[in-house]
Coordinates of C-alpha atoms and ligand atoms in Angstrom, one line a residue:
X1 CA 116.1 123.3 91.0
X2 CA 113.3 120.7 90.8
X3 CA 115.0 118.8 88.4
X4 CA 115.6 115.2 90.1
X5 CA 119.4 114.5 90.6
X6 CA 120.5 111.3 89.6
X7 CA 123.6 111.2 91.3
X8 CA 122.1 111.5 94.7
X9 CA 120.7 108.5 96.8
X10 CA 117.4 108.5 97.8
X11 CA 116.9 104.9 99.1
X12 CA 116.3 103.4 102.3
X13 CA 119.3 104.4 104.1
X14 CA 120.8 106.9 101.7
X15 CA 121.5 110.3 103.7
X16 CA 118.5 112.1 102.1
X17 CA 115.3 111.6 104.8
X18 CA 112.7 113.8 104.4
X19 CA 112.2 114.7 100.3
X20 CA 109.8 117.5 99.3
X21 CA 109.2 118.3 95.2
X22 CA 107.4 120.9 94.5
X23 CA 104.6 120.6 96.9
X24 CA 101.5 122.8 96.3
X25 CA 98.6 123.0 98.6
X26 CA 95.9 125.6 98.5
X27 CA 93.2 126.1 101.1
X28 CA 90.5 126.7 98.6
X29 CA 91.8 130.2 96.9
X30 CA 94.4 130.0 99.5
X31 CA 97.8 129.1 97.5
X32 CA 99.3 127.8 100.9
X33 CA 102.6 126.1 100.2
X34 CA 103.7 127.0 96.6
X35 CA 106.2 124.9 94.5
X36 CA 108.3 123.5 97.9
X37 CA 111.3 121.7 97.2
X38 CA 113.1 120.4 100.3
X39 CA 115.5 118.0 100.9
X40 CA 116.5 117.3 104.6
X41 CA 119.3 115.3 105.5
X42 CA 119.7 112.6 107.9
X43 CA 121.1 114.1 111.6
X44 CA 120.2 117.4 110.1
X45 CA 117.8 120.3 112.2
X46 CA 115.7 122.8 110.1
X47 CA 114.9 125.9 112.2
X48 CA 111.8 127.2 109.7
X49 CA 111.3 131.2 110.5
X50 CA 108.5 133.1 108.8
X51 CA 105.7 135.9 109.4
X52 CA 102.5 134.3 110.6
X53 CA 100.2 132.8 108.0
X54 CA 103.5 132.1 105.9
X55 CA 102.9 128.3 106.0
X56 CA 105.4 126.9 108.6
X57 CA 102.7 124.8 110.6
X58 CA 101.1 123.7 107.2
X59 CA 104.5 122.6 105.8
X60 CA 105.3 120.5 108.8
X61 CA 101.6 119.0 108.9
X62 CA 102.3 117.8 105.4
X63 CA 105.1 116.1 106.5
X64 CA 102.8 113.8 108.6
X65 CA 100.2 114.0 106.3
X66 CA 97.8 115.5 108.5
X67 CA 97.3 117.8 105.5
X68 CA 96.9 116.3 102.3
X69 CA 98.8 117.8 99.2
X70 CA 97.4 119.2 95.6
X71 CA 100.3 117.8 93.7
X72 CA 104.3 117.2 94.3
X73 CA 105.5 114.3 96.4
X74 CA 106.9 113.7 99.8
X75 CA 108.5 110.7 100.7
X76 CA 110.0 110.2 104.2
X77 CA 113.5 107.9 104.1
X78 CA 112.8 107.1 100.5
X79 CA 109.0 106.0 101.0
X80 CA 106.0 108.1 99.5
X81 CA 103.1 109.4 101.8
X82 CA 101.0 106.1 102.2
X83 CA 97.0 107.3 101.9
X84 CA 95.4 105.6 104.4
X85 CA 95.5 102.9 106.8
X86 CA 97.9 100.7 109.0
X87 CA 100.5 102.0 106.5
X88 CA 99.9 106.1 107.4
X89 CA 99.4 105.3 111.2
X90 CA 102.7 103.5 110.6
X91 CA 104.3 107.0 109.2
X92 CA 102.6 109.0 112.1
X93 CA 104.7 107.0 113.8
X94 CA 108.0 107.3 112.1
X95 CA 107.7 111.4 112.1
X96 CA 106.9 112.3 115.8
X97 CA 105.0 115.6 116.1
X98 CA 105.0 117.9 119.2
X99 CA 102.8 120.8 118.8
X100 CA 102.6 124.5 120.5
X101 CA 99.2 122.9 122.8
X102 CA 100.9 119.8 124.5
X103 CA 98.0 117.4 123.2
X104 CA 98.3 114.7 126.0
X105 CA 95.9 112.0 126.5
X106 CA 94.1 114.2 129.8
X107 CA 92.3 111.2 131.1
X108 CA 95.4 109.2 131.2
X109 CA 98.5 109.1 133.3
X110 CA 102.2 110.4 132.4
X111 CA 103.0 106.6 131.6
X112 CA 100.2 105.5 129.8
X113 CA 100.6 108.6 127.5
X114 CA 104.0 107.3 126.7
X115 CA 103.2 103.7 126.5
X116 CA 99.9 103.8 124.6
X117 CA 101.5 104.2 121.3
X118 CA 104.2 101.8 121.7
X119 CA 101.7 99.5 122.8
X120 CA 99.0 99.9 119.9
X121 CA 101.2 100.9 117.2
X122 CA 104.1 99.1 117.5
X123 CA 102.6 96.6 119.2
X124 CA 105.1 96.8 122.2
X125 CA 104.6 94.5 124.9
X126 CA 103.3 96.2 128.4
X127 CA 106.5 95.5 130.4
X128 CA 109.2 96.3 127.6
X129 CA 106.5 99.6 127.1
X130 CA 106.7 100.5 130.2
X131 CA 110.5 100.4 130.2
X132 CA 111.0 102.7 127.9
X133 CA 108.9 104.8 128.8
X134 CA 110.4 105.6 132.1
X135 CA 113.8 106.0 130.8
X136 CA 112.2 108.7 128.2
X137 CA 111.0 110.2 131.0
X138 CA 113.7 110.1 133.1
X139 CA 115.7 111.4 129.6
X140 CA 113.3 114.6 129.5
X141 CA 113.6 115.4 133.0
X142 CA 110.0 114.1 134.6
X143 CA 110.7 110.5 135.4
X144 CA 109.3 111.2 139.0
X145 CA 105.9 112.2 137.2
X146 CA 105.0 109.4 135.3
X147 CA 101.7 108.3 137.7
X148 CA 100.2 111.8 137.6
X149 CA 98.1 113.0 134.8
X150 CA 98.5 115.6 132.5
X151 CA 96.9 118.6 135.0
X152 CA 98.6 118.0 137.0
X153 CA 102.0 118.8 135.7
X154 CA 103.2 122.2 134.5
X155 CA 103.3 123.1 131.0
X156 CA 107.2 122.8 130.5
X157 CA 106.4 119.6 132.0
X158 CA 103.2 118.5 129.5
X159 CA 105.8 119.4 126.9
X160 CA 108.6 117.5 128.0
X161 CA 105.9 114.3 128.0
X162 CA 105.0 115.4 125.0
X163 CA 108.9 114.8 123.5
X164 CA 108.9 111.5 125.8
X165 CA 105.9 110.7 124.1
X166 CA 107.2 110.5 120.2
X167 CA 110.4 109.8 120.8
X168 CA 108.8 106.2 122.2
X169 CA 107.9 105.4 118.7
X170 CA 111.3 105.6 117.4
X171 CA 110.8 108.3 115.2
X172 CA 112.7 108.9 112.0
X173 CA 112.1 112.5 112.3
X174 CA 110.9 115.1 114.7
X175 CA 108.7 118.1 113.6
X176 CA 108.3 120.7 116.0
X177 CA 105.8 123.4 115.7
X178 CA 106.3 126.4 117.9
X179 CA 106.8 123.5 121.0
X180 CA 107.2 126.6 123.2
X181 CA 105.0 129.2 122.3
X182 CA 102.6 128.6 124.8
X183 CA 104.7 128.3 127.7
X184 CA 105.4 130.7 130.9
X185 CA 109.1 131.9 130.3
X186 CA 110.9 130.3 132.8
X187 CA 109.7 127.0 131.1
X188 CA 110.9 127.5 127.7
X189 CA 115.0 126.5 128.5
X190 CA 113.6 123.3 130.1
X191 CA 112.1 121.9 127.1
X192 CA 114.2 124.2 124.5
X193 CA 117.1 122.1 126.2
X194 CA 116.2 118.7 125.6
X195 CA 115.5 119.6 122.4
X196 CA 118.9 120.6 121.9
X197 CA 120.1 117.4 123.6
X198 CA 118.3 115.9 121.0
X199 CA 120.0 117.9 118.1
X200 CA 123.1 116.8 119.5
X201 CA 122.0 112.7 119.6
X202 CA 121.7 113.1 115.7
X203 CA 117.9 113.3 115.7
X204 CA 116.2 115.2 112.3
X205 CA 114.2 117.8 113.5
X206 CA 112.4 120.3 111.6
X207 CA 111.7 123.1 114.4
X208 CA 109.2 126.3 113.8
X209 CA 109.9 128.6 116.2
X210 CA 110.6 131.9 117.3
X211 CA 113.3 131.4 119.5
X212 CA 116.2 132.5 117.4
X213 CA 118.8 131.5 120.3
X214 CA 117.6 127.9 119.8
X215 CA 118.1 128.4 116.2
X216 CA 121.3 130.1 115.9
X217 CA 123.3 127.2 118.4
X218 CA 121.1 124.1 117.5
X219 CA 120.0 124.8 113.9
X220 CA 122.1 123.1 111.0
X221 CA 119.6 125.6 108.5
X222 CA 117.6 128.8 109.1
X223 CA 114.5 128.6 106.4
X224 CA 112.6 131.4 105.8
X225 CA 109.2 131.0 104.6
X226 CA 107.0 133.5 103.2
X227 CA 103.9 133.8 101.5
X228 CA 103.5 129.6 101.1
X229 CA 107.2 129.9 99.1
X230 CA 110.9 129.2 101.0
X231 CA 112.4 133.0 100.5
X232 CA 115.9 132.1 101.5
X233 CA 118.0 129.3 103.5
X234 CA 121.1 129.3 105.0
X235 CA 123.0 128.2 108.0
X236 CA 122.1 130.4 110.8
X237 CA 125.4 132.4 111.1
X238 CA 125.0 133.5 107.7
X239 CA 121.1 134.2 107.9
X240 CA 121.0 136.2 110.8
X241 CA 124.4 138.1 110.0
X242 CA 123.4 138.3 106.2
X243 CA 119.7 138.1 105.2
X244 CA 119.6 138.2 101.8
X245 CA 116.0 139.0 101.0
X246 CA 114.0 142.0 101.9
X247 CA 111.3 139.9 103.6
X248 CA 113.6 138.5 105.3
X249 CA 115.7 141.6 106.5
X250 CA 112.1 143.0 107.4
X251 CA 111.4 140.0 109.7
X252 CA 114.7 139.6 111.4
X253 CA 114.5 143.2 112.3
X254 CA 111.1 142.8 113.6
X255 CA 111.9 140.3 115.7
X256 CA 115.4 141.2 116.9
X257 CA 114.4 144.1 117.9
X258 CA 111.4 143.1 119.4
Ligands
LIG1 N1 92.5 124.4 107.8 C1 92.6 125.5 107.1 N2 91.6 126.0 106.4 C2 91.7 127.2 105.7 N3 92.8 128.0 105.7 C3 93.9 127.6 106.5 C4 93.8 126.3 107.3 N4 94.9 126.2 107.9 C5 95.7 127.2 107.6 N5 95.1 128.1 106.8 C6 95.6 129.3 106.2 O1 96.8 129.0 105.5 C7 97.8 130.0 105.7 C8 99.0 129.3 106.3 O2 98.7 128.9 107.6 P1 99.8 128.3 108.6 O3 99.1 127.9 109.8 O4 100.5 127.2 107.9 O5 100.7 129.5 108.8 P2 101.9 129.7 109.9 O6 103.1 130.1 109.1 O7 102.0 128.5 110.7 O8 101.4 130.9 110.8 P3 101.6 131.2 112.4 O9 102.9 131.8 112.5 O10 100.5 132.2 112.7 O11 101.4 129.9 113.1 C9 97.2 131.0 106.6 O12 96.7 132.0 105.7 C10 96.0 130.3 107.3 O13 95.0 131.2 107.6
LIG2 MG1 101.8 128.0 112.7

C-alpha cells in the first residue's frame, strides 16, 4: 500500500492534491497518527469519522503543518511541507482551515477579518481586497455584516466569516474540523449548507464531523479513523450501509442511535 505508484501523476496539476505516506507523529509516548497513507483527489470531500482522541484534528493540523511530523511526507498539489518562512505562511494559505471555535480577529471588523489576509499574504491591494471580500460575504450569507465585529454576530454567523475568510486566500484545499460543533442547533444547516455549496463548486475539503447527514449527501469518502490508524474508507453509502470493521460497526451504532 505505501509502495509509490509510478503510473500515477503527482505533479503540479496532476489530479492527486493532498499526498500523505506513511505519516507518524507521536505526542511523546502518544503514537498519534500511525503509518497514514492518503491520497485525496482534486474536487474530492473526505468526511473523516472517528471516536474522540482517534486523531482526526491532529491529521488535519498536519495538513497545514500546524503540527509537525516524526517521519513520512506530505506534499500539498505536488509540493512538500515547506519548514518555515514566507514559504509555510504561503501553504497556510493554500489549505484554508476553519475550526470548531470560529477564531476571528475580535478587535477587527467582519471585512477586515476577510481582507487582512488577502492583503498581507497575498499582497492584495485594499480596493481589489475589499471586493472580494464582500462578494465572499455576500456568497456565505452575511454580506450585510461586514462593518460589525465579531461579537456581535451569531455563531452560525462567526462561522460563516470564518469560511469567507479562507476561501479569500484562494485555497487549494479546505480542512474543516468539527466547523459546527459548537454551534446552537438551528445554526448548524446555515453553515453545513455553504459548505455543501462548496462541495458542489469542486472545492477539496477534508471535513471532521459528526454530522453524518452532511457526510452521507456531500461526502465523496467516509474515513474512519481509530486509534492514530485509518480503520476503513469507503463512499458513504457503502460505510454506513456496510461497516466493515468492528470499531467501526461499534461507532456508527453509537452514534446512530444516539
Ligand atoms: N498538543 C498535544 N499534546 C499532547 N497530546 C495531544 C496533543 N494534541 C492531541 N493530543 C492527544 O493526541 C490524541 C489525538 O488527539 P486529536 O485531538 O487528534 O483527536 P481527535 O480525534 O480530534 O479527538 P476529538 O474527537 O476529541 O476532537 C489524543 O489522545 C490527544 O489527547
Ligand atoms: Mg478533534
Amino acid at each position: 500500500m505505501s509502495e509509490v505508484d509510478v503510473t500515477k501523476d503527482s505533479a503540479p496539476g496532476g489530479d492527486d492534491l493532498v499526498v500523505l505516506e506513511n505519516v507518524n507523529k507521536h505526542f511523546g509516548a502518544l503514537h498519534v497518527l500511525q503509518d497514514i497513507d492518503l491520497t485525496i483527489a482534486r474536487g474530492e470531500v473526505v468526511v473523516v469519522i472517528g471516536p474522540s482522541g482517534s486523531g482526526k484534528s491532529t491529521l488535519c493540523r498536519t495538513i497545514n503543518r500546524l503540527e509537525t511530523v516524526d517521519s513520512g511526507t506530505i506534499r500539498i498539489d505536488g509540493e512538500p511541507l515547506p519548514a518555515e518562512g514566507r514559504e509555510l505562511a504561503r501553504l497556510r494559505a493554500d489549505v484554508g482551515m476553519v475550526f470548531q471555535s470560529f477564531n476571528l480577529f475580535a478587535h477587527k471588523t467582519v471585512l477586515e477579518n476577510v481582507t487582512l489576509g488577502q492583503i498581507k499574504v497575498r499582497k492584495a491591494a485594499k480596493a481589489k481586497a475589499e471586493e472580494k471580500a464582500r462578494q465572499l460575504l455576500d456568497r456565505v450569507g452575511v454580506g450585510s455584516q461586514a462593518d460589525k465585529y465579531p461579537a456581535q454576530l451569531s455563531g452560525g454567523q462567526q462561522q460563516r466569516v470564518a469560511i469567507a475568510r479562507a476561501l479569500a486566500m484562494d485555497p487549494k484545499v479546505m480542512l474543516f474540523d468539527e466547523p459546527t460543533s459548537a454551534l446552537d442547533p438551528e445554526m448548524i444547516n446555515e453553515v453545513l449548507e455553504v459548505m455543501q455549496q462548496l462541495a458542489r463548486d469542486g472545492m477539496t475539503m477534508v471535513v471532521v464531523t459528526h454530522e453524518m447527514g452532511f457526510a452521507r449527501s456531500a461526502a465523496n469518502r467516509v474515513l474512519f479513523m481509530a486509534d492514530g490508524r485509518i480503520v476503513e474508507q469507503a463512499r458513504p453509502d457503502q460505510f454506513f450501509t456496510a461497516p466493515k470493521s468492528d470499531r467501526a460497526k461499534d461507532f456508527l451504532s453509537k452514534i446512530l442511535h444516539h
